[in-house]
């Protein structure tokens, strides 16, 4: 009897193409945005509740840790936006010619995200 046994794949040795990395990062950035919405809505509700709430949120947002968290949220938003535009363009028929065009569009989305992330960091600090 010839049984097909599962093959052990060492994920650290597999080299993913840029399109696979872009897809994984797009999903991760979506999860980050989903979780961050709750935190941001809580901060908004607290700041709009009273003058004391606004002062406490303002104090929280002046800390370096809060600025780093907001920078991370803005970076996730930038990547998710760039990845979404990339997927929209792919749905419209662009980047379908070859694997190379898909890799190039994924690299472009990542590069634009790096630029937007640096701009967000400068804006926050």
C-alpha positions as a Python dict, from the first residue, in 0.01 Angstrom:
ca = {
    (1, 'X'): (0, 0, 0),
    (2, 'X'): (149, 333, -109),
    (3, 'X'): (48, 600, 140),
    (4, 'X'): (97, 966, 62),
    (5, 'X'): (254, 1107, 375),
    (6, 'X'): (257, 1481, 445),
    (7, 'X'): (576, 1655, 348),
    (8, 'X'): (755, 1858, 611),
    (9, 'X'): (806, 2210, 482),
    (10, 'X'): (1067, 2426, 647),
    (11, 'X'): (915, 2773, 609),
    (12, 'X'): (1243, 2938, 703),
    (13, 'X'): (1409, 2794, 395),
    (14, 'X'): (1133, 2876, 148),
    (15, 'X'): (1185, 3205, -33),
    (16, 'X'): (849, 3369, -80),
    (17, 'X'): (799, 3593, -384),
    (18, 'X'): (718, 3959, -324),
    (19, 'X'): (354, 3894, -413),
    (20, 'X'): (318, 3640, -131),
    (21, 'X'): (481, 3874, 120),
    (22, 'X'): (256, 4157, 3),
    (23, 'X'): (-53, 3940, 46),
    (24, 'X'): (48, 3832, 397),
    (25, 'X'): (130, 4189, 500),
    (26, 'X'): (-203, 4312, 361),
    (27, 'X'): (-389, 4066, 582),
    (28, 'X'): (-176, 4152, 887),
    (29, 'X'): (-230, 4525, 835),
    (30, 'X'): (-605, 4462, 811),
    (31, 'X'): (-604, 4282, 1146),
    (32, 'X'): (-400, 4562, 1303),
    (33, 'X'): (-648, 4819, 1173),
    (34, 'X'): (-944, 4617, 1298),
    (35, 'X'): (-802, 4598, 1649),
    (36, 'X'): (-687, 4960, 1652),
    (37, 'X'): (-1036, 5086, 1565),
    (38, 'X'): (-1157, 4989, 1913),
    (39, 'X'): (-870, 5173, 2083),
    (40, 'X'): (-910, 5483, 1867),
    (41, 'X'): (-1287, 5494, 1922),
    (42, 'X'): (-1236, 5464, 2297),
    (43, 'X'): (-987, 5752, 2288),
    (44, 'X'): (-1229, 5961, 2080),
    (45, 'X'): (-1523, 5891, 2311),
    (46, 'X'): (-1314, 5973, 2618),
    (47, 'X'): (-1186, 6297, 2471),
    (48, 'X'): (-1536, 6410, 2370),
    (49, 'X'): (-1693, 6312, 2704),
    (50, 'X'): (-1562, 6598, 2916),
    (51, 'X'): (-1284, 6851, 2952),
    (52, 'X'): (-1114, 6620, 3202),
    (53, 'X'): (-1138, 6331, 2952),
    (54, 'X'): (-985, 6547, 2682),
    (55, 'X'): (-700, 6642, 2914),
    (56, 'X'): (-631, 6279, 3002),
    (57, 'X'): (-633, 6170, 2635),
    (58, 'X'): (-408, 6464, 2549),
    (59, 'X'): (-166, 6357, 2821),
    (60, 'X'): (-170, 5996, 2697),
    (61, 'X'): (-106, 6103, 2338),
    (62, 'X'): (198, 6310, 2436),
    (63, 'X'): (387, 6004, 2560),
    (64, 'X'): (646, 5845, 2329),
    (65, 'X'): (480, 5503, 2357),
    (66, 'X'): (145, 5639, 2240),
    (67, 'X'): (315, 5819, 1951),
    (68, 'X'): (487, 5494, 1854),
    (69, 'X'): (154, 5308, 1863),
    (70, 'X'): (-14, 5575, 1651),
    (71, 'X'): (281, 5562, 1410),
    (72, 'X'): (232, 5185, 1383),
    (73, 'X'): (-140, 5231, 1316),
    (74, 'X'): (-66, 5493, 1049),
    (75, 'X'): (192, 5264, 890),
    (76, 'X'): (-59, 4976, 884),
    (77, 'X'): (-317, 5211, 732),
    (78, 'X'): (-72, 5328, 466),
    (79, 'X'): (23, 4972, 371),
    (80, 'X'): (-337, 4852, 368),
    (81, 'X'): (-431, 5148, 148),
    (82, 'X'): (-142, 5087, -95),
    (83, 'X'): (-216, 4714, -104),
    (84, 'X'): (-584, 4784, -162),
    (85, 'X'): (-505, 5017, -454),
    (86, 'X'): (-274, 4747, -593),
    (87, 'X'): (-550, 4486, -568),
    (88, 'X'): (-797, 4725, -729),
    (89, 'X'): (-561, 4783, -1021),
    (90, 'X'): (-512, 4407, -1053),
    (91, 'X'): (-891, 4360, -1063),
    (92, 'X'): (-905, 4615, -1344),
    (93, 'X'): (-665, 4401, -1548),
    (94, 'X'): (-328, 4559, -1476),
    (95, 'X'): (-20, 4360, -1365),
    (96, 'X'): (-155, 4037, -1516),
    (97, 'X'): (114, 3996, -1777),
    (98, 'X'): (368, 3804, -1575),
    (99, 'X'): (494, 3718, -1232),
    (100, 'X'): (752, 3992, -1272),
    (101, 'X'): (486, 4262, -1308),
    (102, 'X'): (312, 4133, -996),
    (103, 'X'): (640, 4134, -802),
    (104, 'X'): (717, 4485, -923),
    (105, 'X'): (375, 4614, -815),
    (106, 'X'): (418, 4450, -473),
    (107, 'X'): (760, 4608, -431),
    (108, 'X'): (619, 4946, -537),
    (109, 'X'): (342, 4921, -277),
    (110, 'X'): (600, 4838, -10),
    (111, 'X'): (826, 5125, -116),
    (112, 'X'): (540, 5376, -114),
    (113, 'X'): (447, 5251, 233),
    (114, 'X'): (801, 5311, 359),
    (115, 'X'): (788, 5669, 229),
    (116, 'X'): (446, 5730, 387),
    (117, 'X'): (564, 5573, 712),
    (118, 'X'): (865, 5806, 730),
    (119, 'X'): (638, 6105, 658),
    (120, 'X'): (400, 5993, 936),
    (121, 'X'): (694, 5957, 1177),
    (122, 'X'): (817, 6307, 1098),
    (123, 'X'): (463, 6444, 1139),
    (124, 'X'): (415, 6276, 1478),
    (125, 'X'): (748, 6376, 1628),
}
